[in-house]
Short mmCIF file of C-alpha atoms in Angstrom, two decimals:
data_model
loop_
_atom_site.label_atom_id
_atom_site.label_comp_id
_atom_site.label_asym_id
_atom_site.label_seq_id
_atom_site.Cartn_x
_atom_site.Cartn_y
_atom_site.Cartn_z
CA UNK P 1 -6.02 -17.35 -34.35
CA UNK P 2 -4.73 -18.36 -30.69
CA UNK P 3 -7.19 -17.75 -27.77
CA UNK P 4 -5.91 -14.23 -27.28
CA UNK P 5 -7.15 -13.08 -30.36
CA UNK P 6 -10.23 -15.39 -30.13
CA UNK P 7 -11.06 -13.86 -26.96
CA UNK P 8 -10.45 -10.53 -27.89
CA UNK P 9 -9.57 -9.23 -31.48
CA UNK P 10 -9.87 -5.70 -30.80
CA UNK P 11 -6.43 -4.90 -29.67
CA UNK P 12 -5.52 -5.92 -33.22
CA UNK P 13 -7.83 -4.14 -34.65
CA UNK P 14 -6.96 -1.11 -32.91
CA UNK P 15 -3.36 -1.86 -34.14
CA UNK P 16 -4.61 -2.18 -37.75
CA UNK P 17 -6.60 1.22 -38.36
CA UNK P 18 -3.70 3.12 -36.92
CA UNK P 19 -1.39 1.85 -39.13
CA UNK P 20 -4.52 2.74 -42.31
CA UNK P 21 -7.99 1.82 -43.18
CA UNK P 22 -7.11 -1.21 -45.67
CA UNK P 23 -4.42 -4.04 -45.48
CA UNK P 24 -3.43 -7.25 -47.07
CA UNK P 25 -4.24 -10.08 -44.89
CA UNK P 26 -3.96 -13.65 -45.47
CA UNK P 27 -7.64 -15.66 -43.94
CA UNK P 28 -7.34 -19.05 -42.22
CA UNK P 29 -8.61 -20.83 -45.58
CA UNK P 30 -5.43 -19.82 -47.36
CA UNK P 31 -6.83 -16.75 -49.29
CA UNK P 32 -5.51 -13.51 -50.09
CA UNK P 33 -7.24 -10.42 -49.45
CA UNK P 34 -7.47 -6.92 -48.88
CA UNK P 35 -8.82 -7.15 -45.48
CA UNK P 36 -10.92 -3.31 -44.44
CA UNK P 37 -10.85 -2.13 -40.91
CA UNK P 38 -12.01 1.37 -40.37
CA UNK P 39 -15.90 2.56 -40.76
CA UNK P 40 -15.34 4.71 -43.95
CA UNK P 41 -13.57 2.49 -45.77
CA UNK P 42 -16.53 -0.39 -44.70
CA UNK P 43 -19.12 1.31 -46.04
CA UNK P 44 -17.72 1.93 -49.17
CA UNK P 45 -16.56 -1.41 -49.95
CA UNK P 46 -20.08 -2.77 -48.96
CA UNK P 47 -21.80 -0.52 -51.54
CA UNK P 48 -19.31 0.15 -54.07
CA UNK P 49 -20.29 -0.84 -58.06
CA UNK P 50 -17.02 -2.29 -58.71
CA UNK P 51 -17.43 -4.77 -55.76
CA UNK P 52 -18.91 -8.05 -56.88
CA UNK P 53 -20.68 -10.97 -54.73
CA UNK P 54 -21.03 -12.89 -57.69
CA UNK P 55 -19.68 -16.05 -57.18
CA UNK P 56 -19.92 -17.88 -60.25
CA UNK P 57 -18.11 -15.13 -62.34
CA UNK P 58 -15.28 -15.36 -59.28
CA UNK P 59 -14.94 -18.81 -60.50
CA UNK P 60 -15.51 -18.45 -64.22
CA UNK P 61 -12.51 -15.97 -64.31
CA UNK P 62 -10.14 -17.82 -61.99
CA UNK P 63 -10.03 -14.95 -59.37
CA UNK P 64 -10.29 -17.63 -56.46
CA UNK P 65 -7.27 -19.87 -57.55
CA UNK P 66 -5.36 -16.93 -58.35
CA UNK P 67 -5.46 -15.66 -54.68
CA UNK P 68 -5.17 -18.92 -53.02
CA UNK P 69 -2.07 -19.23 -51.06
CA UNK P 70 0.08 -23.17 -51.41
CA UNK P 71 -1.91 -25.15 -49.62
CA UNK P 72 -5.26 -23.22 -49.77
CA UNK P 73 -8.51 -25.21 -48.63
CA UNK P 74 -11.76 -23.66 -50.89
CA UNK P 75 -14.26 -22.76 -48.61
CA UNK P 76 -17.88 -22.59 -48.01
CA UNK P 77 -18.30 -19.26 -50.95
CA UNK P 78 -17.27 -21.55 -53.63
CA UNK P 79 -19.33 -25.02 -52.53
CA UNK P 80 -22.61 -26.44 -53.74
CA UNK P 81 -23.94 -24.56 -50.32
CA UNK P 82 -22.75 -21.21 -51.54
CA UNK P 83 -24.82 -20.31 -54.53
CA UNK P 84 -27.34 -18.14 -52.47
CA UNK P 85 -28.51 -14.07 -51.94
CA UNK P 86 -25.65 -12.99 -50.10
CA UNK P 87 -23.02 -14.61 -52.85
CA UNK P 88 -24.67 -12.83 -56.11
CA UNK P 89 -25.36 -9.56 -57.43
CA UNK P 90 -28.67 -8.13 -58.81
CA UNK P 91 -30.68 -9.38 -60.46
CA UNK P 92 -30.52 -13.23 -58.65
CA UNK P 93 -29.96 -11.25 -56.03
CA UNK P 94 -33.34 -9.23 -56.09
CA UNK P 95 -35.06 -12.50 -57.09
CA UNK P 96 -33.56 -14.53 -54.16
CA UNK P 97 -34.06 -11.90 -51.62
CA UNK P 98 -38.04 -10.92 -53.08
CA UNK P 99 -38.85 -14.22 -52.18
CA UNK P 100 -37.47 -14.75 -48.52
CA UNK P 101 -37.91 -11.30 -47.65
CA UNK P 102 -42.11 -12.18 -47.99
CA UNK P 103 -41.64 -14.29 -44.55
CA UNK P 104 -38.89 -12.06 -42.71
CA UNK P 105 -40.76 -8.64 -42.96
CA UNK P 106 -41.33 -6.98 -39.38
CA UNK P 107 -45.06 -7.28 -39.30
CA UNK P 108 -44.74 -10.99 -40.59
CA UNK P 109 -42.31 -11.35 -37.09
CA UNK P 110 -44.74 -9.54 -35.33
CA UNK P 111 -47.28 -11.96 -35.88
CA UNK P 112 -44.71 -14.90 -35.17
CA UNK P 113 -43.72 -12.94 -31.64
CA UNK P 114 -46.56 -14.47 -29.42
CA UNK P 115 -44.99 -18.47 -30.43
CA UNK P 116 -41.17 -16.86 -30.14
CA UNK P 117 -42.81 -15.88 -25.86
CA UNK P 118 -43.57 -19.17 -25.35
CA UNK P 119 -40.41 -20.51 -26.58
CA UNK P 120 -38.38 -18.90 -24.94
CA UNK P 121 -40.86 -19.28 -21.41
CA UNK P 122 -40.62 -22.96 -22.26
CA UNK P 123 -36.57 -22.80 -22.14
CA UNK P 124 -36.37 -20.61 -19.09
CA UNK P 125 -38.08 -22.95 -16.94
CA UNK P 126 -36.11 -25.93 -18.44
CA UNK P 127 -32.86 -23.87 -17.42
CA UNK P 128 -34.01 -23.28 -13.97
CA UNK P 129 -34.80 -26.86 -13.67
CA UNK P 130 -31.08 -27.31 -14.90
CA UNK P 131 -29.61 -25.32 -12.26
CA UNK P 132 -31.56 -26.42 -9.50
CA UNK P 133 -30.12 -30.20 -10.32
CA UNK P 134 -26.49 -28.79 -10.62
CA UNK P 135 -24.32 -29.44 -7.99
CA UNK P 136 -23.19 -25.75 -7.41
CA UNK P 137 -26.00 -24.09 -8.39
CA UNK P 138 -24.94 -23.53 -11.63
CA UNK P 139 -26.12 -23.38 -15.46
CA UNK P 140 -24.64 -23.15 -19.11
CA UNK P 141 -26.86 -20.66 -21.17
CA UNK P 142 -25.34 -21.65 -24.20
CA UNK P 143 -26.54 -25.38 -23.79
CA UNK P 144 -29.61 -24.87 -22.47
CA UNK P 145 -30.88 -21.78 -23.98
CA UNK P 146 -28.73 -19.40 -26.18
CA UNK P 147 -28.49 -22.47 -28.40
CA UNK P 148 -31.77 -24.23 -28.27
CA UNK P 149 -33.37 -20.84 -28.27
CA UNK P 150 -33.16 -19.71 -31.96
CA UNK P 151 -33.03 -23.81 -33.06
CA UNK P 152 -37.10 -23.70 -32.00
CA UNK P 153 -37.94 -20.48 -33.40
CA UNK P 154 -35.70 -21.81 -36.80
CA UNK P 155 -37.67 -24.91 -36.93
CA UNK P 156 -40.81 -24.01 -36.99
CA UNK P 157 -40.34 -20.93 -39.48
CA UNK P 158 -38.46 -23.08 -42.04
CA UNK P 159 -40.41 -26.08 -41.06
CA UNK P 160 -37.66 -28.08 -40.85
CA UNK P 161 -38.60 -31.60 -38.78
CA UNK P 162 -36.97 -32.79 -35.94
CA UNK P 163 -35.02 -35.44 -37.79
CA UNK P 164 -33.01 -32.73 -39.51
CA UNK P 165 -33.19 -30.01 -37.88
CA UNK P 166 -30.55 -30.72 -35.36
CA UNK P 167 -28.02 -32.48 -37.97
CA UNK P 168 -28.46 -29.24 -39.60
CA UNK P 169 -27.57 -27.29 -36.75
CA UNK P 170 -24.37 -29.58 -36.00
CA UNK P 171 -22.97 -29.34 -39.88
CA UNK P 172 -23.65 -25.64 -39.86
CA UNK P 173 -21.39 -24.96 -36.79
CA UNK P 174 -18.87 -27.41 -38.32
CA UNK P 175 -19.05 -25.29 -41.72
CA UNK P 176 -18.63 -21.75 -39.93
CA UNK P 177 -15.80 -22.54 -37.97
CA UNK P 178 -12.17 -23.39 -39.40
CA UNK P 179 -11.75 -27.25 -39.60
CA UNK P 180 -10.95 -26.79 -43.54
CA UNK P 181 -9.77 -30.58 -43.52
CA UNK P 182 -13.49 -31.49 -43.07
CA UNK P 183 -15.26 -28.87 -45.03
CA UNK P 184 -15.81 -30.31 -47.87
CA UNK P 185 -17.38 -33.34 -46.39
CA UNK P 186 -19.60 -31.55 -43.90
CA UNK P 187 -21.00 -28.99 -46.79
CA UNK P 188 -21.78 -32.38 -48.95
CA UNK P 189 -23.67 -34.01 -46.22
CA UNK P 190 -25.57 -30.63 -45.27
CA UNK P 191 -26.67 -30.28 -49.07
CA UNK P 192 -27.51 -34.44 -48.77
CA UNK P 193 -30.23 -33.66 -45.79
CA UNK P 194 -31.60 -30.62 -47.36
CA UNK P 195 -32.17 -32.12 -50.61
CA UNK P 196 -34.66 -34.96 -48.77
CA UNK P 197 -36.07 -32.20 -47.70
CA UNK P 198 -37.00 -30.61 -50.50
CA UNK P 199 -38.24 -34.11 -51.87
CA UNK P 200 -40.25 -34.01 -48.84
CA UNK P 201 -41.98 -30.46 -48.95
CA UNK P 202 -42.75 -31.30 -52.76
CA UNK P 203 -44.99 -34.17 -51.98
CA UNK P 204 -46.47 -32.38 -48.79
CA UNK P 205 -45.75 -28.86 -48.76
CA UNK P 206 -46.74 -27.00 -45.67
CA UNK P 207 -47.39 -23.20 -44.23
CA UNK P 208 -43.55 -22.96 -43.75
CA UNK P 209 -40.85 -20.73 -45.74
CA UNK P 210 -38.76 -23.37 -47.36
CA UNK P 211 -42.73 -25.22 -48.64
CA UNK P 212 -42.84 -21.43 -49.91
CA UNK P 213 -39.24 -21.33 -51.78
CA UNK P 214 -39.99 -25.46 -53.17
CA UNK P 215 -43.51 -24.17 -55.13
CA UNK P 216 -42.71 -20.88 -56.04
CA UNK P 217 -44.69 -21.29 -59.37
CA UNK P 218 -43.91 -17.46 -61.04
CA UNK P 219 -41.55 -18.53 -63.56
CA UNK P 220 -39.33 -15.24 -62.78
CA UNK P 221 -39.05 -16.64 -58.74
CA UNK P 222 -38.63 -20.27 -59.48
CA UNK P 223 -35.21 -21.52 -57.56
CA UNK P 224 -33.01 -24.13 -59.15
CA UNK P 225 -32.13 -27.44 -56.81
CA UNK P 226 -28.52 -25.78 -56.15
CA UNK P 227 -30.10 -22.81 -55.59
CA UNK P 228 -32.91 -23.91 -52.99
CA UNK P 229 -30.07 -25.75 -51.26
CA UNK P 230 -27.74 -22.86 -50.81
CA UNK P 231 -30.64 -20.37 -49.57
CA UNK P 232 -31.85 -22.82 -46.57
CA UNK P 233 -28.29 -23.27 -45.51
CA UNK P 234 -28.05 -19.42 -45.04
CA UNK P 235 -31.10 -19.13 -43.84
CA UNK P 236 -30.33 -21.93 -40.82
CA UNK P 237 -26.68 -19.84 -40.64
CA UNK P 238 -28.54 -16.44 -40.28
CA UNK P 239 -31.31 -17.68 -38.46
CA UNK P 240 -29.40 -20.02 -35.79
CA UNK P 241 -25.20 -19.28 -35.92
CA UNK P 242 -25.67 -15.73 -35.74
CA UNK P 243 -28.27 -15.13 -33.31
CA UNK P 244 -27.28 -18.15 -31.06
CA UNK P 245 -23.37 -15.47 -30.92
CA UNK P 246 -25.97 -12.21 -30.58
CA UNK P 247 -27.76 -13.51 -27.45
CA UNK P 248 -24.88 -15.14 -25.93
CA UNK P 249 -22.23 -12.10 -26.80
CA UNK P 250 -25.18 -9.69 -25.24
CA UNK P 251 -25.71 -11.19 -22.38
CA UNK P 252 -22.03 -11.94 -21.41
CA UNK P 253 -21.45 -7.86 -22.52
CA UNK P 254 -24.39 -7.13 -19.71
CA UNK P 255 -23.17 -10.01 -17.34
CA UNK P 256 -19.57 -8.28 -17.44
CA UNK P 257 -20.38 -4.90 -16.68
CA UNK P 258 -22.78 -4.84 -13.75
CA UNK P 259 -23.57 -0.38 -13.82
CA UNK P 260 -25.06 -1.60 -17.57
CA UNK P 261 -27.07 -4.73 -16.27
CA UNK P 262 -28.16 -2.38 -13.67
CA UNK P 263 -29.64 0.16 -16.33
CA UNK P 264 -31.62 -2.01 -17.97
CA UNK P 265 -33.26 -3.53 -14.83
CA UNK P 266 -34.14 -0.16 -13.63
CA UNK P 267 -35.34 0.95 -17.28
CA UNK P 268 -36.29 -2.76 -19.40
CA UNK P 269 -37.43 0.10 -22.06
CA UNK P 270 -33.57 0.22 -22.87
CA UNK P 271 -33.82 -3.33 -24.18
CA UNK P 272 -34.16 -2.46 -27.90
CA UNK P 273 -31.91 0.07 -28.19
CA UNK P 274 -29.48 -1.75 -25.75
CA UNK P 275 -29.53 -4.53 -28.24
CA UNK P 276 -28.30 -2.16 -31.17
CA UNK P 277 -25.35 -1.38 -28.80
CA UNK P 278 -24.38 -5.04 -28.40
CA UNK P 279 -24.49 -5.50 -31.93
CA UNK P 280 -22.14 -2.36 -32.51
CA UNK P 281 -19.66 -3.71 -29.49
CA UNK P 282 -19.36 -7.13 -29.99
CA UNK P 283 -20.80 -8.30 -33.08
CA UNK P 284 -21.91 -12.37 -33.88
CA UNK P 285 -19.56 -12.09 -37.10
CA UNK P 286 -15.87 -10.85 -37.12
CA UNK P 287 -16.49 -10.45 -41.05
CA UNK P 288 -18.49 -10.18 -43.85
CA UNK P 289 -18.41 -12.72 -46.67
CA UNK P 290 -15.91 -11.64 -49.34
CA UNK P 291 -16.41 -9.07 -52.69
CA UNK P 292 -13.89 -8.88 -55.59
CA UNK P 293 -12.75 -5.97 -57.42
CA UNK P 294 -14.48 -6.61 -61.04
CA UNK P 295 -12.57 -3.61 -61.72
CA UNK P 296 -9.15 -1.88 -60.61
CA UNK P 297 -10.57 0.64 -57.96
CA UNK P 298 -8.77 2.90 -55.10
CA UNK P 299 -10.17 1.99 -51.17
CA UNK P 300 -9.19 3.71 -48.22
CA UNK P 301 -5.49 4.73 -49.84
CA UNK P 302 -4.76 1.48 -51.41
CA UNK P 303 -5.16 0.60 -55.14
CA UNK P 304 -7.29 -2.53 -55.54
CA UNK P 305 -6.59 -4.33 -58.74
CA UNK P 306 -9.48 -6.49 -60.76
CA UNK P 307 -10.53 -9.83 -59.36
CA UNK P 308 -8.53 -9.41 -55.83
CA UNK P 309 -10.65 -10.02 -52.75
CA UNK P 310 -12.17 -7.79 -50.05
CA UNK P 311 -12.78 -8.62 -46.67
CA UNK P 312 -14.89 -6.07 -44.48
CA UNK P 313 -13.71 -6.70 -40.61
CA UNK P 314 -17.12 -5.91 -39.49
CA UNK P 315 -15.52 -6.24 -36.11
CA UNK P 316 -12.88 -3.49 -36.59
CA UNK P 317 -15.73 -1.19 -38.09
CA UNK P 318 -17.97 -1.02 -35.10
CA UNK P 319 -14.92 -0.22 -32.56
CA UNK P 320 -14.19 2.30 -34.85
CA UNK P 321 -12.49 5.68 -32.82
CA UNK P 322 -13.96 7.88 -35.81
CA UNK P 323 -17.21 7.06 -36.22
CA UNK P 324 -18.16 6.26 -32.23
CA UNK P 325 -17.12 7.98 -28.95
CA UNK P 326 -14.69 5.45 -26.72
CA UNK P 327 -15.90 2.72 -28.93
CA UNK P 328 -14.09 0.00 -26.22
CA UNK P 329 -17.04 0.72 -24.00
CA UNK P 330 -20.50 -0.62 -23.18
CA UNK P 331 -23.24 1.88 -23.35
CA UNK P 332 -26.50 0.69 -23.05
CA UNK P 333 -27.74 4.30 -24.02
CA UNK P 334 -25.71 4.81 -27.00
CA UNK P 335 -26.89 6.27 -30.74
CA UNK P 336 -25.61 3.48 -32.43
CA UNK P 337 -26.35 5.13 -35.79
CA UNK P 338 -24.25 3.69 -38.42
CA UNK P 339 -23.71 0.36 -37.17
CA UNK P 340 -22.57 -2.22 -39.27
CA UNK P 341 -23.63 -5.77 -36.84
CA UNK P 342 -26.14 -6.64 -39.89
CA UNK P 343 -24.15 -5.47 -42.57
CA UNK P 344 -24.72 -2.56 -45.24
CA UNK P 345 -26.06 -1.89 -48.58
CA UNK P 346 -28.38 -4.36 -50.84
CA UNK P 347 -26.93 -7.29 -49.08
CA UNK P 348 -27.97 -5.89 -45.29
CA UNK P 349 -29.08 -8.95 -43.29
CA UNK P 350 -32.72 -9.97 -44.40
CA UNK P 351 -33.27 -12.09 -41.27
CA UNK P 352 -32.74 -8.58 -38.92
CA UNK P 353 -36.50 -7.81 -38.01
CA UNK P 354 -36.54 -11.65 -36.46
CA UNK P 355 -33.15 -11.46 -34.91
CA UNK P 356 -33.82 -7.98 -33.52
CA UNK P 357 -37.25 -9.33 -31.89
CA UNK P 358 -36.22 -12.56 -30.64
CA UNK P 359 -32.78 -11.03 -28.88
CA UNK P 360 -35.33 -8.60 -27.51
CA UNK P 361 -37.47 -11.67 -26.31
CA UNK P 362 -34.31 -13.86 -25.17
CA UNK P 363 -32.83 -10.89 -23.03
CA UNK P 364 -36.06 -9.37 -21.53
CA UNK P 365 -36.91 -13.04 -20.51
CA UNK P 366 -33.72 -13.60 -18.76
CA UNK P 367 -33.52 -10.69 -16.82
CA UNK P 368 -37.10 -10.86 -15.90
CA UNK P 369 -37.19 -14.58 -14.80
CA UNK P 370 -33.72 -14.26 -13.05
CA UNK P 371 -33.34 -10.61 -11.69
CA UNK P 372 -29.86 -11.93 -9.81
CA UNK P 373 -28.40 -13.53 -12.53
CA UNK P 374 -24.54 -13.18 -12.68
CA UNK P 375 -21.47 -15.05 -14.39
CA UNK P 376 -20.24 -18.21 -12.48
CA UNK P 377 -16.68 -17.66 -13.29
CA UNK P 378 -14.69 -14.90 -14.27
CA UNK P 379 -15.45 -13.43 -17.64
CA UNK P 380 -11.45 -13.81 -18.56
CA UNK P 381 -12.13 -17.47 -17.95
CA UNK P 382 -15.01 -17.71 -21.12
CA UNK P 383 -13.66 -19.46 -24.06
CA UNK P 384 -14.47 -18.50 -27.57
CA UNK P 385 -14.80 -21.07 -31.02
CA UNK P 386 -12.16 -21.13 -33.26
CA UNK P 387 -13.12 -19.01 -36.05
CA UNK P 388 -12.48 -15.89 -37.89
CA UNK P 389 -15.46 -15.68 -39.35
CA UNK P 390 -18.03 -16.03 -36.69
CA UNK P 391 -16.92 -14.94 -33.21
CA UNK P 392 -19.40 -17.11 -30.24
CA UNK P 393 -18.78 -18.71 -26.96
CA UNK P 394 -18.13 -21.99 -26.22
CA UNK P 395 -19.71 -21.94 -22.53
CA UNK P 396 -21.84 -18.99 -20.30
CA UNK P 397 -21.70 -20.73 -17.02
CA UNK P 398 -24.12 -17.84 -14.43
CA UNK P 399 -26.42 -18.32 -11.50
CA UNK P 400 -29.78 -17.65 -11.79
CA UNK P 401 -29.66 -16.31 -7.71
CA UNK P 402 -27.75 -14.34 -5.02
CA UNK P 403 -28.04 -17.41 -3.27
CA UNK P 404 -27.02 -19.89 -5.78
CA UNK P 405 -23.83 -18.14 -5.16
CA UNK P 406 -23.47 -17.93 -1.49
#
């Protein structure tokens, strides 16, 4: 976890699937698992029957004690924030995912796409105004766009107020990185502001998603408090700590390699597809949230035995050298077939159609506003959050002009 690897994992990765596709690895929080590297082997363990997500039978069994390391901090899988979609198996699963996949379809984002334009039109002049008043000429995306950017759309889809919304924002990048000393604390106080909210939409429910999830009345669809609680928080992760990493990570991908940039200017039609490729070559999430073995089971050469973990390096996937051509490069007109950026199998990310469109939005919007835009310092100068989990950066200093940097 030191700022080489932070910055860039890949060497490691590289390392890891020549030495085999699947290797025991010990995470940040303490845990044991069988971490997967290679693009085979990822698939697989994302769709394979004796691979659980269930969390509460992970717990009911012991499986989680057993593979904590002396010393071990629990983490956010096992909290009162973890009971949601991506931590069962069918059928709470289905039942979870039926009900927020009714808001997150791609012709329910189409109509939201007109609101998402004047977002982000509404940033872009607010970051021009911000480099005009710099001193050098300068501007942080991440500050005043990247991470403001998906924070609107978030709000008004969830309906989440001003009051919480950016608490929410602050515990949730707390939560996803690795402070496990605080953990505990911050996932208690993001379950305290969600459950007002609930209380809130109950009395005066609105045309939002989370008013939707509170007064679900089928009796098959209705959520329990813990489980209502755990579904916004991945919602906010999925709809602001992911995408804040896929706009920033795309950008600083283009920003680095000036023959790409120069592509897409010539040919904005490569935008959609482009994005794909970022996804595929630098990815918002290092890893996918953990599976057990319910079952002993082989995977990629190695014999998995019941109730041991498995972590999918989503990051060593996509850099894969046998399932892409020279991976290690940027290729803005790339089949990324196969990709794994929003996962695999039943639990593939539910939230893609928005993230897709407003990445698409975010990017086309930059480069048409600011057709000189460039990185203000060297790209080995950017500096990346500690964690393993989720891989963003902590600045994007750029000029919006060729004369801004004269």
């Amino acid at each position: 976890m030191d700022e080489e690897f932070l910055s860039n994992p890949y060497p490691a990765f590289s390392a890891l699937r020549a030495a085999g596709p699947v290797h025991r690895m010990l995470l940040p929080s303490g845990l044991r698992v069988w971490a997967v590297v290679s693009h085979e082997a990822a698939r697989v363990a994302m769709t394979h029957p004796a691979l659980s997500k269930d969390i509460d039978t992970s717990v009911r069994l012991g499986y989680f004690d057993r593979e904590m390391s002396a010393g071990g901090t629990p983490r956010l899988e096992h909290s009162s924030v973890g009971r949601h979609m991506l931590n069962m198996d069918p059928p709470g699963h289905t039942r979870l995912r039926k009900l927020v996949n009714k808001a997150l379809t791609a012709k329910a984002v189409e109509r939201l796409r007109p609101r998402i334009e004047e977002i982000s039109a509404e940033l872009l002049d607010a970051v021009e105004k911000a480099a005009a008043d710099s001193a050098d000429g300068t501007v942080d995306l991440v500050e005043h766009y990247t991470a403001v950017f998906p924070v609107r759309v978030l709000g008004e889809l969830l309906g989440i107020t001003d009051e919480h919304l950016p608490v929410l924002v602050d515990l949730t990048a707390a939560i996803m990185s690795d402070d496990n000393e605080n953990a505990g604390a911050n996932m208690a106080r993001f379950g305290e502001h969600i459950g007002r909210m609930i209380h809130e939409k109950r009395a005066a429910p609105g045309e939002d998603l989370i008013s939707a999830l509170v007064t679900a009345r089928d009796e098959e669809d209705r959520l329990s408090d813990i489980e209502l609680v755990s579904t916004v928080f991945l919602l906010v992760v999925a709809g602001y700590e992911t995408t804040v990493n896929m706009i920033g990570h795309g950008l600083r991908a283009l920003l680095a390699h000036p023959e790409q940039l120069a592509e897409l200017r010539a040919d904005p039609s490569l935008i959609p597809a482009a994005n794909e490729e970022f996804l595929r070559y630098e990815g918002p999430g290092n890893r996918a949230t953990l599976r057990f073995a319910t079952e002993p089971l082989d995977l990629g050469g190695v014999r998995v035995e019941a109730g041991e973990y498995v972590s999918v390096l989503l990051g060593s996937a996509n850099r894969d050298e046998a399932k892409f051509v020279c991976p290690h490069q940027l290729d803005v007109k790339r089949s990324t077939n196969g990709h794994l950026g929003f996962g695999h199998g039943i639990h593939y990310c539910v939230g893609a159609p928005l993230a897709r469109a407003e990445m698409e939005i975010a990017l086309r919007g930059l480069l048409t506003r600011f057709p000189d835009l460039s990185l203000a310092v060297p790209d080995a100068e950017l500096r990346w959050r500690k964690s393993f989990m989720m891989q963003g950066l902590e600045r994007l200093p750029v000029r919006l002009s060729a004369a801004a940097a004269e």
